[in-house]
CSV table of C-alpha atoms in Angstrom, one decimal:
chain,number,residue,atom,x,y,z
A,663,UNK,CA,17.5,14.1,10.2
A,664,UNK,CA,15.8,16.6,12.4
A,665,UNK,CA,14.8,19.0,9.6
A,666,UNK,CA,14.6,18.6,5.9
A,667,UNK,CA,16.0,21.9,5.2
A,668,UNK,CA,17.4,23.1,1.8
A,669,UNK,CA,20.2,25.8,1.8
A,670,UNK,CA,19.2,29.1,0.5
A,671,UNK,CA,22.6,30.6,1.1
A,672,UNK,CA,25.3,30.3,3.8
A,673,UNK,CA,23.1,31.9,6.4
A,674,UNK,CA,19.5,30.8,5.7
A,675,UNK,CA,17.8,27.4,5.3
A,676,UNK,CA,14.4,26.7,3.8
A,677,UNK,CA,11.9,25.0,6.1
A,678,UNK,CA,8.9,24.9,3.8
A,679,UNK,CA,6.7,27.1,1.6
A,680,UNK,CA,3.4,28.7,1.7
A,681,UNK,CA,1.1,26.2,-0.1
A,682,UNK,CA,-2.3,27.7,0.3
A,683,UNK,CA,-4.8,29.7,2.2
A,684,UNK,CA,-6.9,28.7,5.2
A,685,UNK,CA,-10.0,30.7,6.0
A,686,UNK,CA,-10.6,34.5,5.5
A,687,UNK,CA,-8.6,35.9,8.4
A,688,UNK,CA,-5.1,35.5,6.8
A,689,UNK,CA,-4.2,32.0,7.9
A,690,UNK,CA,-2.0,30.0,5.5
A,691,UNK,CA,-1.4,26.5,4.8
A,692,UNK,CA,2.3,25.5,5.0
A,693,UNK,CA,4.1,22.6,3.1
A,694,UNK,CA,6.8,21.9,5.8
A,695,UNK,CA,10.1,20.3,5.3
A,696,UNK,CA,10.6,19.7,9.0
A,697,UNK,CA,10.1,16.3,10.6
A,698,UNK,CA,7.6,16.2,12.2
A,699,UNK,CA,6.0,18.7,9.8
A,700,UNK,CA,4.5,20.9,12.7
A,701,UNK,CA,8.1,21.6,14.0
A,702,UNK,CA,8.3,24.5,11.5
A,703,UNK,CA,6.1,26.3,14.1
A,704,UNK,CA,8.9,26.1,16.6
A,705,UNK,CA,10.6,28.9,14.9
A,706,UNK,CA,9.2,32.3,15.9
A,707,UNK,CA,10.3,34.3,13.1
A,708,UNK,CA,10.2,33.2,9.4
A,709,UNK,CA,11.8,34.8,6.4
A,710,UNK,CA,9.5,34.7,3.4
A,711,UNK,CA,10.9,35.1,-0.1
A,712,UNK,CA,8.8,35.3,-3.3
A,713,UNK,CA,10.0,36.8,-6.8
A,714,UNK,CA,12.9,38.5,-5.1
A,715,UNK,CA,10.8,40.2,-2.4
A,716,UNK,CA,11.7,39.3,1.2
A,717,UNK,CA,9.7,39.7,4.4
A,718,UNK,CA,10.6,38.8,7.9
A,719,UNK,CA,7.4,37.9,9.8
A,720,UNK,CA,6.5,36.7,13.4
A,721,UNK,CA,4.6,33.6,13.6
A,722,UNK,CA,1.5,34.2,15.9
A,723,UNK,CA,0.1,30.6,15.8
A,724,UNK,CA,1.0,27.4,14.1
A,725,UNK,CA,-0.4,23.9,14.5
A,726,UNK,CA,-1.1,20.7,12.6
A,727,UNK,CA,-4.4,20.5,10.8
A,728,UNK,CA,-5.1,17.1,9.4
A,729,UNK,CA,-2.3,16.2,7.0
A,730,UNK,CA,-1.0,19.8,6.8
A,731,UNK,CA,0.1,22.7,8.9
A,732,UNK,CA,-1.6,26.0,9.1
A,733,UNK,CA,-0.2,29.3,10.5
A,734,UNK,CA,-1.2,32.8,11.3
A,735,UNK,CA,1.6,35.4,10.6
A,736,UNK,CA,1.8,38.9,12.1
A,737,UNK,CA,0.6,41.5,9.6
A,738,UNK,CA,-1.5,39.0,7.5
A,739,UNK,CA,-5.0,39.8,8.7
A,740,UNK,CA,-7.0,39.1,5.7
A,741,UNK,CA,-7.0,36.5,2.6
A,742,UNK,CA,-5.7,39.2,0.3
A,743,UNK,CA,-2.5,39.9,2.2
A,744,UNK,CA,-1.9,36.0,2.5
A,745,UNK,CA,-2.7,35.6,-1.2
A,746,UNK,CA,0.2,37.9,-1.9
A,747,UNK,CA,2.7,35.3,-0.5
A,748,UNK,CA,1.4,32.3,-1.9
A,749,UNK,CA,4.3,30.0,-3.1
A,750,UNK,CA,6.8,31.9,-0.9
A,751,UNK,CA,9.8,29.9,0.5
A,752,UNK,CA,9.9,30.0,4.3
A,753,UNK,CA,13.5,30.1,5.7
A,754,UNK,CA,15.2,30.9,9.0
A,755,UNK,CA,18.8,31.7,9.9
A,756,UNK,CA,20.9,28.5,9.9
A,757,UNK,CA,22.1,29.6,13.3
A,758,UNK,CA,18.6,29.0,14.8
A,759,UNK,CA,18.6,25.3,14.1
A,760,UNK,CA,19.5,23.2,17.1
A,761,UNK,CA,22.6,20.9,16.9
A,762,UNK,CA,21.4,17.6,15.5
A,763,UNK,CA,22.0,14.5,17.8
A,764,UNK,CA,25.1,12.4,17.0
A,765,UNK,CA,24.7,10.3,13.8
A,766,UNK,CA,21.7,12.5,12.5
A,767,UNK,CA,22.1,15.3,9.9
A,768,UNK,CA,20.1,18.2,8.4
A,769,UNK,CA,19.6,17.6,4.6
A,770,UNK,CA,20.9,21.1,4.1
A,771,UNK,CA,24.2,20.1,5.5
A,772,UNK,CA,24.5,16.9,3.3
A,773,UNK,CA,23.6,18.6,-0.1
A,774,UNK,CA,26.7,19.3,-2.2
A,775,UNK,CA,28.9,16.9,-0.2
A,776,UNK,CA,31.1,14.7,-2.4
A,777,UNK,CA,30.0,10.9,-2.2
A,778,UNK,CA,32.9,8.4,-2.5
A,779,UNK,CA,32.9,4.6,-2.4
A,780,UNK,CA,34.9,2.8,0.2
A,781,UNK,CA,37.5,2.3,-2.5
A,782,UNK,CA,38.0,6.0,-3.0
A,783,UNK,CA,36.0,6.4,-6.2
A,784,UNK,CA,34.1,9.6,-6.4
A,785,UNK,CA,30.5,9.1,-7.5
A,786,UNK,CA,29.6,12.9,-7.6
A,787,UNK,CA,27.9,15.2,-5.1
A,788,UNK,CA,24.6,15.0,-3.3
A,789,UNK,CA,22.2,17.0,-5.2
A,790,UNK,CA,19.1,16.4,-2.9
A,791,UNK,CA,17.5,13.9,-0.8
A,792,UNK,CA,14.3,12.1,-1.1
A,793,UNK,CA,12.1,10.4,1.5
A,794,UNK,CA,10.6,7.0,0.9
A,795,UNK,CA,8.6,4.7,3.2
A,796,UNK,CA,11.7,2.7,4.2
A,797,UNK,CA,14.6,5.2,4.3
A,798,UNK,CA,16.0,8.4,2.9
A,799,UNK,CA,17.7,8.4,-0.6
A,800,UNK,CA,20.5,10.5,-1.8
A,801,UNK,CA,20.3,11.8,-5.4
A,802,UNK,CA,23.9,11.8,-6.3
A,803,UNK,CA,25.1,13.6,-9.6
A,804,UNK,CA,28.3,12.9,-11.2
A,805,UNK,CA,29.1,11.4,-14.6
A,806,UNK,CA,25.5,10.1,-14.0
A,807,UNK,CA,22.7,10.2,-11.7
A,808,UNK,CA,22.6,7.6,-8.8
A,809,UNK,CA,20.0,7.0,-6.2
A,810,UNK,CA,21.9,5.8,-3.0
A,811,UNK,CA,20.0,4.8,0.2
A,812,UNK,CA,21.0,7.0,3.2
A,813,UNK,CA,21.2,4.1,5.6
A,814,UNK,CA,24.1,4.6,8.2
A,815,UNK,CA,26.0,1.6,9.1
A,816,UNK,CA,24.9,-0.2,6.0
A,817,UNK,CA,25.3,1.9,2.8
A,818,UNK,CA,26.6,5.1,4.4
A,819,UNK,CA,29.8,4.3,6.3
A,820,UNK,CA,30.9,7.8,7.2
A,821,UNK,CA,29.7,11.3,7.0
A,822,UNK,CA,32.4,13.9,7.4
A,823,UNK,CA,31.0,17.4,7.3
A,824,UNK,CA,34.4,19.1,7.8
A,825,UNK,CA,36.0,17.4,4.9
A,826,UNK,CA,32.8,17.7,2.9
A,827,UNK,CA,32.4,13.9,2.0
A,828,UNK,CA,30.1,10.9,2.5
A,829,UNK,CA,31.9,7.4,2.2
A,830,UNK,CA,29.4,4.7,1.0
A,831,UNK,CA,29.6,1.1,0.6
A,832,UNK,CA,28.3,1.2,-3.1
A,833,UNK,CA,29.6,-0.3,-6.3
A,834,UNK,CA,30.6,2.5,-8.9
A,835,UNK,CA,28.9,0.5,-11.6
A,836,UNK,CA,25.6,0.7,-9.9
């Protein structure tokens, strides 16, 4: 779980969003889905999307600031220009993400996979994932919604990205 990235389309993944302004010189506050959160600054070019408008922008600076991340983007020289992009999603091309280590997955790759029990019963598809203090949780939507811990070797027995399936040790009644 290197990056909590959500799919935008087949070629882009969302890494965060512009959550606020920082100062008067165009710096922004970023709500980052990456782990650790300041890893969003490792990507030199971000694609912003807001209300159907898109902008590719170079990251001039990005750093942790307290519990958040602040960034300076090329072309955003004042607060007014930064304000225009408040709430924008930040994405990058999927190809720019490094390959995850064995046994680790990008959330974007897990979303929409089918979840089956070890007995072959389909529970639905991963709608999204949540983070908790102890572990991540898959929100699986099928005939009903289930919250299933994403704990490899315990609950999660197998993740097969090629087949599009996650096998879990989970009772269908739960």
